[in-house]
Coordinates of C-alpha atoms (C1' of nucleotides) in Angstrom, one line a residue:
Chain A
M13 CA -0.4 13.8 -15.9
R14 CA -1.2 15.3 -13.0
F15 CA -1.1 14.4 -9.2
A16 CA -3.1 16.6 -7.7
P17 CA -3.0 16.4 -3.7
S18 CA -4.5 18.8 -1.5
P19 CA -2.5 20.6 1.3
T20 CA -5.0 19.3 4.3
G21 CA -2.7 16.6 6.1
F22 CA 0.6 14.0 5.6
L23 CA 1.7 12.3 2.3
H24 CA -0.4 9.4 2.3
V25 CA 0.1 5.9 1.1
G26 CA -3.3 6.1 -0.4
S27 CA -1.6 9.0 -2.4
V28 CA 1.6 8.2 -3.2
H29 CA 0.4 4.9 -4.8
T30 CA -1.8 7.2 -7.3
A31 CA 1.2 9.6 -7.3
L32 CA 3.4 6.1 -8.8
F33 CA 1.0 5.2 -11.1
T34 CA 1.3 8.7 -12.2
W35 CA 4.7 9.3 -12.3
L36 CA 5.7 6.0 -13.9
F37 CA 3.3 6.1 -16.8
A38 CA 4.0 9.8 -17.2
R39 CA 7.6 8.0 -16.8
H40 CA 7.1 5.6 -19.5
N41 CA 4.9 7.4 -21.9
K42 CA 8.2 10.1 -21.7
G43 CA 5.4 12.6 -20.6
S44 CA 5.2 15.1 -17.7
F45 CA 4.1 15.3 -14.2
I46 CA 3.5 17.5 -12.9
L47 CA 1.8 18.6 -9.4
R48 CA -0.9 20.9 -8.6
I49 CA -1.8 21.9 -5.2
E50 CA -5.7 21.7 -4.5
D51 CA -6.1 24.7 -1.9
T52 CA -9.5 25.8 -2.7
D53 CA -11.1 24.6 0.8
V54 CA -9.8 27.0 3.0
E55 CA -11.4 25.6 6.0
R56 CA -10.1 22.3 5.8
K57 CA -5.8 23.6 4.8
V58 CA -3.6 22.3 7.5
E59 CA -0.3 24.2 7.2
G60 CA 2.7 22.8 6.3
S61 CA 1.2 20.6 4.3
I62 CA 2.0 21.8 1.2
E63 CA 6.4 21.5 1.9
A64 CA 5.2 18.0 3.8
I65 CA 3.1 16.7 0.7
M66 CA 6.5 17.8 -1.3
D67 CA 9.0 16.5 1.2
G68 CA 7.5 13.5 0.6
L69 CA 7.5 13.3 -3.1
R70 CA 11.1 13.7 -3.7
W71 CA 12.0 11.5 -0.4
L72 CA 10.5 8.7 -2.3
G73 CA 11.8 9.9 -5.7
L74 CA 8.9 11.1 -7.5
E75 CA 9.8 14.6 -8.7
W76 CA 7.5 16.8 -11.0
D77 CA 8.3 18.3 -14.0
E78 CA 6.1 20.9 -13.4
G79 CA 4.7 22.3 -10.5
P80 CA 5.6 24.1 -7.3
E81 CA 9.4 24.8 -6.3
V82 CA 9.7 24.8 -10.2
G83 CA 7.7 26.1 -12.2
G84 CA 6.8 25.6 -15.6
N85 CA 5.0 27.4 -18.8
Y86 CA 1.0 25.8 -17.3
G87 CA 1.4 27.8 -13.6
P88 CA 0.9 28.6 -11.2
Y89 CA -0.3 25.5 -9.8
F90 CA -2.0 26.5 -6.8
Q91 CA -5.5 26.6 -7.3
S92 CA -6.1 29.4 -4.7
Q93 CA -4.2 31.4 -7.6
R94 CA -5.8 31.1 -10.7
L95 CA -9.2 31.8 -8.5
E96 CA -9.6 34.4 -11.9
L97 CA -10.1 31.0 -14.2
Y98 CA -12.5 29.7 -12.3
H99 CA -14.9 32.2 -12.2
E100 CA -14.5 33.1 -16.4
A101 CA -15.7 29.5 -16.6
A102 CA -18.2 29.9 -14.6
R103 CA -19.1 33.4 -15.9
R104 CA -19.5 31.4 -18.5
L105 CA -21.0 28.8 -18.5
V106 CA -23.9 31.1 -16.4
S107 CA -24.1 33.4 -19.4
Q108 CA -24.4 30.0 -21.5
G109 CA -27.3 28.3 -19.6
D110 CA -25.3 26.4 -18.3
A111 CA -25.2 27.7 -15.1
Y112 CA -26.9 29.7 -12.3
Y113 CA -27.3 31.0 -9.8
C114 CA -28.2 29.4 -5.8
Y115 CA -29.5 31.4 -2.5
C116 CA -30.5 28.0 -0.3
S117 CA -29.1 28.2 3.3
P118 CA -27.0 25.4 4.2
D119 CA -29.4 25.1 6.7
R120 CA -32.4 25.1 4.2
L121 CA -29.8 21.9 2.4
D122 CA -29.4 20.3 5.0
E123 CA -33.6 19.8 6.4
M124 CA -33.4 19.3 2.9
R125 CA -30.8 16.3 2.8
A126 CA -32.2 14.8 5.8
E127 CA -35.4 14.7 5.3
Q128 CA -34.8 13.3 1.9
V129 CA -32.1 10.4 4.2
R130 CA -36.2 9.8 5.7
R131 CA -38.0 9.3 3.5
K132 CA -35.4 7.0 1.9
Q133 CA -35.0 9.1 -0.8
P134 CA -31.5 9.7 -2.6
P135 CA -30.2 12.9 -1.0
G136 CA -29.2 15.6 -3.2
Y137 CA -30.3 19.6 -4.3
D138 CA -33.8 20.0 -5.2
R139 CA -33.6 22.5 -7.9
L140 CA -35.1 25.2 -7.0
C141 CA -33.5 28.4 -7.7
R142 CA -32.6 26.3 -11.0
D143 CA -35.2 28.3 -12.8
L144 CA -35.4 31.5 -11.2
D145 CA -36.5 34.3 -12.7
Q146 CA -34.9 38.3 -12.7
T147 CA -37.0 39.3 -10.0
E148 CA -36.9 37.0 -7.7
R149 CA -32.8 37.2 -7.9
D150 CA -32.6 40.7 -7.8
R151 CA -34.7 40.8 -4.8
M152 CA -32.3 37.8 -3.2
E153 CA -29.2 39.7 -3.7
A154 CA -30.8 43.1 -2.1
S155 CA -31.1 40.6 1.2
G156 CA -27.6 40.7 1.5
I157 CA -27.3 36.8 0.3
T158 CA -24.1 36.2 -1.8
P159 CA -24.7 32.3 -4.1
V160 CA -23.4 29.8 -5.2
V161 CA -22.9 29.0 -8.5
R162 CA -24.6 25.6 -9.9
F163 CA -24.1 23.3 -12.4
K164 CA -27.5 22.7 -14.7
T165 CA -27.1 18.8 -15.0
P166 CA -29.3 18.1 -18.1
L167 CA -32.5 16.2 -16.5
E168 CA -32.8 13.3 -19.2
G169 CA -30.7 11.7 -21.4
K170 CA -26.9 9.0 -20.4
T171 CA -23.7 10.0 -19.9
G172 CA -20.9 7.5 -19.9
F173 CA -16.7 7.3 -20.9
K174 CA -14.2 4.4 -20.8
D175 CA -12.0 5.1 -18.3
I176 CA -8.7 2.5 -19.2
I177 CA -9.1 0.3 -16.2
W178 CA -13.0 -0.3 -16.2
G179 CA -14.5 -0.1 -19.3
D180 CA -17.4 1.5 -20.0
I181 CA -19.2 3.2 -17.6
E182 CA -22.7 5.0 -17.5
F183 CA -24.9 7.0 -16.0
D184 CA -27.9 8.5 -16.3
N185 CA -28.4 12.1 -15.7
S186 CA -31.2 12.1 -14.1
T187 CA -29.6 9.9 -10.7
L188 CA -27.3 13.6 -11.2
D189 CA -28.1 16.9 -9.4
D190 CA -27.5 20.0 -10.2
L191 CA -23.4 19.9 -7.8
V192 CA -22.0 23.6 -7.0
L193 CA -19.0 24.7 -9.2
L194 CA -18.5 27.7 -7.2
K195 CA -18.6 28.8 -3.9
S196 CA -19.9 32.0 -1.6
D197 CA -16.3 32.7 -0.3
G198 CA -15.8 32.9 -4.0
Y199 CA -13.7 29.4 -4.2
P200 CA -14.4 26.9 -7.1
T201 CA -15.2 23.4 -5.7
Y202 CA -12.8 20.1 -6.4
H203 CA -15.4 20.0 -9.6
L204 CA -15.1 22.7 -11.6
A205 CA -11.0 23.6 -10.6
N206 CA -10.3 20.8 -11.9
V207 CA -12.3 20.4 -15.0
V208 CA -10.9 23.4 -15.5
D209 CA -7.1 23.0 -15.2
D210 CA -6.8 19.9 -16.5
H211 CA -8.0 21.7 -19.5
A212 CA -6.2 24.8 -19.1
M213 CA -3.0 22.6 -18.4
E214 CA -3.4 20.0 -21.4
I215 CA -3.8 17.4 -19.0
S216 CA -3.9 14.0 -21.2
H217 CA -4.1 11.2 -19.1
V218 CA -6.2 11.7 -15.3
I219 CA -5.6 8.7 -12.9
R220 CA -6.9 8.9 -9.7
A221 CA -8.6 6.7 -7.0
E222 CA -11.7 4.6 -7.5
E223 CA -13.2 6.8 -5.3
W224 CA -13.1 9.1 -8.4
V225 CA -15.9 7.0 -11.1
S226 CA -18.8 8.4 -9.7
S227 CA -17.5 12.1 -10.2
T228 CA -16.3 11.9 -12.9
P229 CA -19.8 12.2 -15.7
R230 CA -19.6 15.5 -14.0
H231 CA -16.6 16.3 -15.2
I232 CA -17.8 15.0 -19.1
L233 CA -20.7 17.2 -18.9
L234 CA -18.5 20.5 -17.9
Y235 CA -15.9 19.6 -20.2
G236 CA -19.0 19.4 -23.0
A237 CA -20.9 23.1 -21.6
L238 CA -17.1 24.6 -21.8
G239 CA -16.4 23.3 -25.3
Y240 CA -12.6 21.2 -24.6
Q241 CA -12.2 17.3 -25.1
P242 CA -12.4 15.9 -22.6
P243 CA -9.1 13.7 -20.8
Y244 CA -8.6 10.4 -20.5
F245 CA -9.8 8.7 -17.4
A246 CA -8.1 6.0 -15.4
H247 CA -9.5 4.9 -11.6
M248 CA -7.0 3.3 -10.0
P249 CA -8.5 0.6 -7.3
L250 CA -8.4 1.6 -3.9
L251 CA -6.3 0.5 -0.7
V252 CA -7.8 -0.5 1.8
G253 CA -7.2 -2.1 5.7
P254 CA -7.4 -5.3 7.0
D255 CA -11.7 -4.7 7.1
R256 CA -11.4 -3.7 3.0
A257 CA -12.4 0.0 3.9
K258 CA -11.3 2.3 2.7
L259 CA -7.2 2.6 4.0
G260 CA -7.6 5.7 7.3
K261 CA -5.9 6.4 10.7
R262 CA -7.5 3.8 12.0
H263 CA -5.3 1.7 10.2
G264 CA -2.1 2.4 12.2
A265 CA 0.9 3.9 9.7
V266 CA -0.1 5.7 7.0
S267 CA 1.3 8.4 5.9
V268 CA 5.0 8.6 4.8
T269 CA 6.0 10.7 6.8
E270 CA 5.7 7.5 9.5
Y271 CA 7.5 4.7 7.6
R272 CA 10.4 7.2 6.0
E273 CA 10.8 7.0 10.2
L274 CA 10.5 3.4 11.0
G275 CA 13.4 3.3 8.4
Y276 CA 11.5 1.9 4.9
M277 CA 13.6 2.6 2.3
P278 CA 11.9 4.9 -0.9
E279 CA 12.4 2.0 -3.2
A280 CA 11.5 -0.5 -1.4
M281 CA 7.9 1.1 -0.8
L282 CA 7.8 1.7 -4.0
N283 CA 8.5 -1.7 -5.1
F284 CA 5.4 -2.6 -2.4
L285 CA 3.3 -0.2 -3.3
A286 CA 3.4 -0.5 -7.2
L287 CA 2.6 -4.3 -6.7
L288 CA -0.8 -3.1 -4.9
G289 CA -3.2 -3.3 -8.2
W290 CA -0.3 -3.9 -10.5
S291 CA 1.6 -7.0 -11.0
L292 CA 3.3 -7.4 -14.8
D293 CA 3.6 -10.7 -14.7
D294 CA 3.4 -14.2 -12.6
K295 CA 6.6 -14.3 -10.4
T296 CA 8.6 -10.7 -11.4
E297 CA 8.6 -9.0 -8.0
I298 CA 11.2 -6.6 -7.4
F299 CA 11.6 -3.7 -9.7
S300 CA 14.4 -1.4 -9.2
R301 CA 12.7 2.4 -9.9
E302 CA 13.8 1.7 -14.0
D303 CA 12.0 -1.5 -13.9
L304 CA 9.0 0.0 -13.5
I305 CA 8.8 2.8 -15.5
N306 CA 9.9 -0.3 -18.2
N307 CA 6.9 -2.3 -17.7
F308 CA 4.0 0.0 -15.9
S309 CA 1.3 0.0 -17.8
L310 CA -2.7 1.1 -17.1
E311 CA -3.4 -2.1 -19.0
R312 CA -2.3 -4.1 -16.2
V313 CA -3.9 -2.4 -13.6
S314 CA -6.3 -4.2 -11.8
R315 CA -10.1 -3.5 -10.7
T316 CA -10.2 -5.0 -7.2
A317 CA -9.3 -3.0 -4.0
A318 CA -6.3 -3.3 -2.5
T319 CA -5.4 -4.1 1.2
F320 CA -2.1 -2.7 2.2
N321 CA -0.1 -5.3 3.7
H322 CA 2.2 -4.4 6.2
E323 CA 4.2 -7.9 7.1
K324 CA 5.6 -8.3 3.2
L325 CA 6.1 -4.2 3.1
K326 CA 8.6 -5.1 6.6
W327 CA 9.1 -8.2 4.3
M328 CA 10.4 -6.6 1.2
N329 CA 12.5 -3.2 3.4
G330 CA 14.4 -6.4 5.1
L331 CA 15.4 -7.5 1.6
Y332 CA 16.5 -4.9 0.4
I333 CA 18.5 -4.1 3.2
R334 CA 19.7 -7.2 2.6
N335 CA 20.6 -5.6 -0.3
L336 CA 22.9 -2.8 0.6
D337 CA 26.6 -2.8 0.5
L338 CA 29.1 -1.7 3.4
D339 CA 28.9 1.8 2.5
D340 CA 25.3 2.3 2.1
L341 CA 23.8 0.8 5.2
T342 CA 26.3 2.7 7.0
R343 CA 24.9 6.2 5.8
R344 CA 21.6 4.4 6.4
A345 CA 21.6 3.7 9.7
L346 CA 23.5 6.8 10.8
P347 CA 21.4 8.3 12.1
F348 CA 19.3 6.3 13.1
L349 CA 21.9 5.0 15.6
D350 CA 22.5 8.6 16.8
T351 CA 18.7 8.9 17.7
G352 CA 18.5 6.0 19.1
L353 CA 20.8 5.8 20.9
P354 CA 20.5 6.4 24.7
L355 CA 21.8 9.8 25.9
E356 CA 24.6 8.4 27.4
V357 CA 26.2 6.8 24.6
K358 CA 29.1 9.0 23.7
R359 CA 28.5 11.1 20.0
P360 CA 29.5 11.9 17.3
L361 CA 29.1 8.5 16.8
S362 CA 32.6 6.3 15.4
I363 CA 32.1 5.6 11.3
E364 CA 34.6 2.7 11.2
Y365 CA 32.6 0.8 14.2
V366 CA 29.6 1.4 13.2
R367 CA 31.0 -0.9 9.7
Q368 CA 32.2 -3.1 12.1
I369 CA 28.6 -3.5 13.4
M370 CA 26.7 -3.4 9.9
P371 CA 27.4 -7.1 8.3
L372 CA 26.4 -8.5 11.3
I373 CA 23.3 -7.4 12.0
Q374 CA 22.1 -6.2 8.3
E375 CA 20.7 -9.7 7.7
R376 CA 18.3 -9.4 11.0
M377 CA 17.3 -6.1 9.9
R378 CA 13.7 -5.2 8.4
E379 CA 13.0 -1.9 9.3
M380 CA 16.1 0.2 9.3
A381 CA 14.9 1.8 12.7
E382 CA 15.7 -1.6 14.4
V383 CA 19.3 -1.3 14.3
T384 CA 19.0 0.8 17.6
D385 CA 17.8 -2.5 19.6
L386 CA 19.8 -4.7 17.7
A387 CA 23.5 -3.1 18.1
H388 CA 22.3 -1.1 21.6
F389 CA 24.8 -3.8 23.5
F390 CA 27.6 -2.6 21.1
F391 CA 27.6 1.0 22.3
S392 CA 26.4 0.7 26.1
E393 CA 28.9 -0.1 28.9
E394 CA 26.4 -1.9 31.2
L395 CA 23.7 -4.9 30.0
S396 CA 21.2 -5.8 31.9
Y397 CA 19.8 -8.7 32.4
E398 CA 18.7 -11.6 34.5
S399 CA 21.3 -13.2 36.0
E400 CA 19.0 -17.2 35.3
L401 CA 19.6 -15.8 31.6
L402 CA 23.3 -17.2 31.5
I403 CA 22.7 -20.3 33.0
G404 CA 21.4 -22.4 30.1
K405 CA 19.9 -25.3 29.8
G406 CA 21.1 -29.4 31.8
M407 CA 23.9 -26.6 33.3
N408 CA 23.6 -24.4 37.2
Q409 CA 25.6 -22.1 38.7
E410 CA 28.3 -23.4 39.5
S411 CA 29.1 -24.7 35.6
A412 CA 27.8 -21.0 34.6
L413 CA 30.7 -19.6 36.9
Q414 CA 33.7 -21.7 36.1
A415 CA 32.7 -21.4 32.3
L416 CA 33.3 -17.7 33.2
K417 CA 36.1 -17.5 34.8
V418 CA 38.1 -20.2 32.8
S419 CA 36.8 -18.1 30.2
R420 CA 37.9 -14.8 31.1
N421 CA 41.8 -16.2 31.8
R422 CA 42.0 -17.9 28.3
L423 CA 40.9 -14.9 26.8
G424 CA 43.1 -12.2 28.9
E425 CA 45.9 -15.0 28.1
M426 CA 44.8 -14.0 24.1
T427 CA 47.1 -12.8 21.9
G428 CA 45.5 -11.9 18.9
F429 CA 41.1 -10.9 19.5
D430 CA 40.0 -11.7 15.9
T431 CA 37.5 -14.4 14.9
E432 CA 39.2 -16.9 13.7
S433 CA 41.3 -17.3 17.3
L434 CA 39.0 -17.0 19.2
E435 CA 37.2 -19.7 17.9
V436 CA 39.6 -21.8 18.0
L437 CA 40.2 -20.8 21.4
L438 CA 36.9 -21.3 22.8
R439 CA 35.7 -24.0 20.8
P440 CA 37.8 -26.9 22.2
L441 CA 37.5 -25.2 25.5
A442 CA 34.0 -26.7 25.6
D443 CA 35.2 -29.7 25.9
E444 CA 38.0 -29.1 28.3
L445 CA 34.9 -27.7 30.6
G446 CA 33.0 -31.0 30.0
L447 CA 30.0 -28.6 28.0
K448 CA 29.2 -28.5 24.9
T449 CA 30.6 -25.8 22.7
G450 CA 26.2 -24.8 22.8
Q451 CA 26.5 -24.2 26.6
L452 CA 29.7 -22.6 26.8
F453 CA 28.7 -20.2 23.9
G454 CA 24.9 -19.7 25.4
V455 CA 26.5 -18.5 28.5
L456 CA 29.3 -16.2 26.7
R457 CA 27.0 -15.0 24.5
V458 CA 24.1 -13.1 27.4
T459 CA 26.9 -12.1 28.9
V460 CA 28.8 -10.2 26.5
T461 CA 25.5 -8.7 24.2
G462 CA 22.8 -9.6 27.5
R463 CA 20.5 -11.5 26.1
A464 CA 19.8 -14.7 24.1
A465 CA 18.8 -14.0 20.6
A466 CA 21.9 -12.2 18.7
P467 CA 25.0 -12.3 16.1
P468 CA 27.9 -14.4 15.3
L469 CA 29.5 -15.2 19.1
F470 CA 32.8 -14.8 17.8
Q471 CA 32.0 -12.0 15.0
T472 CA 30.7 -10.4 17.7
M473 CA 33.3 -10.2 20.8
A474 CA 36.0 -8.8 17.9
V475 CA 33.8 -6.4 17.7
L476 CA 33.5 -5.7 20.9
G477 CA 36.8 -5.7 21.6
R478 CA 39.0 -8.0 24.7
D479 CA 38.1 -5.7 27.0
L480 CA 34.6 -4.7 26.5
C481 CA 34.1 -8.5 26.7
L482 CA 36.3 -8.8 29.8
R483 CA 34.6 -6.2 31.4
R484 CA 30.9 -8.1 30.8
I485 CA 32.5 -10.9 31.7
E486 CA 33.7 -9.8 34.9
A487 CA 30.3 -8.4 35.3
A488 CA 29.1 -11.3 34.9
I489 CA 30.8 -13.1 37.4
E490 CA 29.9 -10.5 39.8
K491 CA 26.1 -11.5 38.9
L492 CA 26.3 -15.1 39.8
G493 CA 28.3 -14.7 42.6
Chain B
rG16 C1' -32.9 4.6 0.6
rC17 C1' -30.4 5.0 -4.7
rC18 C1' -26.4 4.9 -8.3
rC19 C1' -21.6 3.0 -9.7
rC20 C1' -17.7 -0.9 -9.6
rC21 C1' -15.2 -5.4 -7.3
rA22 C1' -15.8 -10.5 -6.2
rU23 C1' -8.8 -16.7 -7.6
rC24 C1' -5.5 -19.6 -1.3
rG25 C1' -6.1 -14.7 5.0
rU26 C1' -3.1 -11.1 1.3
rC27 C1' -0.7 -9.1 -2.8
rU28 C1' -2.0 -11.7 -6.8
rA29 C1' -0.7 -15.2 -12.5
rG30 C1' -4.8 -16.4 -15.4
rA31 C1' -7.8 -13.4 -21.3
rG32 C1' -11.9 -21.4 -23.5
rG33 C1' -7.9 -26.7 -23.6
rC34 C1' -1.3 -25.5 -21.3
rC35 C1' -4.9 -25.4 -14.9
rU36 C1' -5.7 -32.3 -10.8
rA37 C1' -5.0 -23.4 -11.0
rG38 C1' 1.5 -20.8 -10.7
rG39 C1' 4.5 -17.0 -7.8
rA40 C1' 4.9 -13.9 -3.2
rC41 C1' 4.4 -12.2 1.8
rA42 C1' 2.7 -14.9 6.4
rA43 C1' 0.9 -19.5 9.3
rC44 C1' 3.8 -25.0 9.7
rA45 C1' 7.9 -28.6 9.3
rG46 C1' 12.7 -30.2 7.5
rC47 C1' 17.9 -29.1 6.2
rC48 C1' 21.6 -25.4 7.9
rU49 C1' 24.2 -24.0 12.5
rU50 C1' 26.7 -21.6 18.8
rU51 C1' 21.6 -18.2 19.4
rC52 C1' 19.0 -15.5 16.2
rA53 C1' 18.1 -14.4 12.0
rA54 C1' 19.5 -16.1 6.8
rG55 C1' 19.2 -18.8 3.0
rC56 C1' 17.8 -23.2 1.2
rU57 C1' 13.9 -27.7 0.6
rG58 C1' 8.5 -29.0 2.0
rU59 C1' 3.7 -29.1 3.9
rA60 C1' -0.8 -26.5 4.1
rG61 C1' -4.8 -22.9 2.0
rA62 C1' -8.3 -20.2 -3.7
rC63 C1' -11.7 -19.8 -8.2
rA64 C1' -18.6 -16.7 -3.0
rG65 C1' -23.3 -19.8 -5.4
rC66 C1' -26.8 -21.1 -8.8
rG67 C1' -28.1 -21.5 -13.1
rA68 C1' -27.1 -21.4 -18.6
rU69 C1' -23.6 -21.9 -23.7
rU70 C1' -19.8 -24.8 -25.4
rC71 C1' -17.2 -30.8 -26.6
rG72 C1' -14.5 -28.2 -22.2
rA73 C1' -15.2 -22.9 -18.3
rA74 C1' -11.5 -19.9 -12.8
rU75 C1' -12.0 -17.5 -18.0
rU76 C1' -18.0 -15.8 -21.3
rC77 C1' -23.8 -14.3 -19.8
rG78 C1' -27.5 -14.4 -16.6
rC79 C1' -29.5 -14.2 -11.6
rU80 C1' -27.6 -14.4 -6.1
rU81 C1' -24.5 -13.3 -1.9
rG82 C1' -20.6 -11.1 -0.4
rG83 C1' -18.2 -6.3 -0.3
rG84 C1' -16.7 -1.5 -1.9
rG85 C1' -16.6 3.6 -3.6
rG86 C1' -20.6 7.9 -3.9
rC87 C1' -24.5 10.6 -3.2
rA88 C1' -22.0 18.5 1.4
rC89 C1' -21.1 25.9 -0.6
rC90 C1' -14.2 18.1 0.8
rA91 C1' -11.4 17.1 -1.6

RNA sequence: GCCCCCAUCGUCUAGAGGCCUAGGACAACAGCCUUUCAAGCUGUAGACAGCGAUUCGAAUUCGCUUGGGGGCACCA
């Protein structure tokens, strides 16, 4: 099996979806997973995208058995390094009479198509050059035109194939036009290159997105003309946005890099993507990589396009985060804190301190990048919040001020400063002050964290430490007074 | 316009003639827990696109309609 992206930018989640299913199929069946770079479009090639693709796949753990940087017996794995193979195939097809040189200019083709659309005809090459004789060809050659090679599609008959996911699909050859195989710049089109390579690399199963269904008959025809046995085809359901159109940039984050930077875990990403167009049964939805490999089958892939639901991904990522052990969580969160926290915060961050904070915010994170916002008050000296926030329901400035002053004194006299002693001290204190526990705790929470919603108070204070807590109480008293 | 395909809660899906008064999950809503926010637990609401046909019986089979998508490049 192979995953064959073209290096035209970032690694798209749709591509990863296909890569994942291909990889799962390969792993499940003990086949090999090949990465092949389809760099046959010089114009659209984007610098650095090959690295982005490889980085992305590796981050997700979709390791390839053959391909760039790993090698293999069927290389090279860049189509731009395999041009001779395509030329040879094209020459053979021409000499067999299954392909021909076409001298039509792009301008003529554009006009032709515009005219066809105007007349509401299906657009397609009009086969002007299909039956050129030798003298006409010589004349064209002499005028300096570099021809393209086009496939001589049979005019009649039907071409069908059995798709593992879709079943039997059949096309009338009359609806297919003479596609270009070799471009005038000497590069092959996808159609030629993919057929030649899939055969040369002994690909048994071609797994790709649904958008390729309509060009599959052309490929079948090509395999036939070349005398090759076609592989099995499995077309995957498309990933779409909320408007049901093919997932694209306008739908928000579509590159794996973006998700990585937001703090999505590869495990969650794969789990989520696997459930788009595939399911095991009516209840299982949390799968480890191994579970996926063990249970995957193309027969259970659905045919309907799936909406990429960010909300569910977020939920699932949160679930994975909650399942992390302390060390793992700390290790993964550290880089996000490092880049996300304000410059004033001293670096390097104390791993021990971060370790103490993590349990307090673990169940509140859904994207790892949220760690910065959730934990910033553990690091910043100054807190900024509106003083009204200190005055809770049923309280006024005076009672808040008094609560703070008394708390300051008591806290200062404490011997220990752990969660339990804080609770033992503070809980009765509310009563003494004539406040409900919620009121007292509320004032202190805002004082100590700068916000109304935060992790449990006593634990938070214990981590912050007595000094910082007292300084913040002073600051709050000042704010109110 | 032509070709190909798809159609179960808002979303992801289970369902391959009776197990379906259609199951699960996200999201929503309500309650419980609770010092806030989360997390967790419990519950509520929510779908077989429509119409015909086959059948004792249809979400499941067939046809039509409607809706949606994909493709129709010297891009992949």
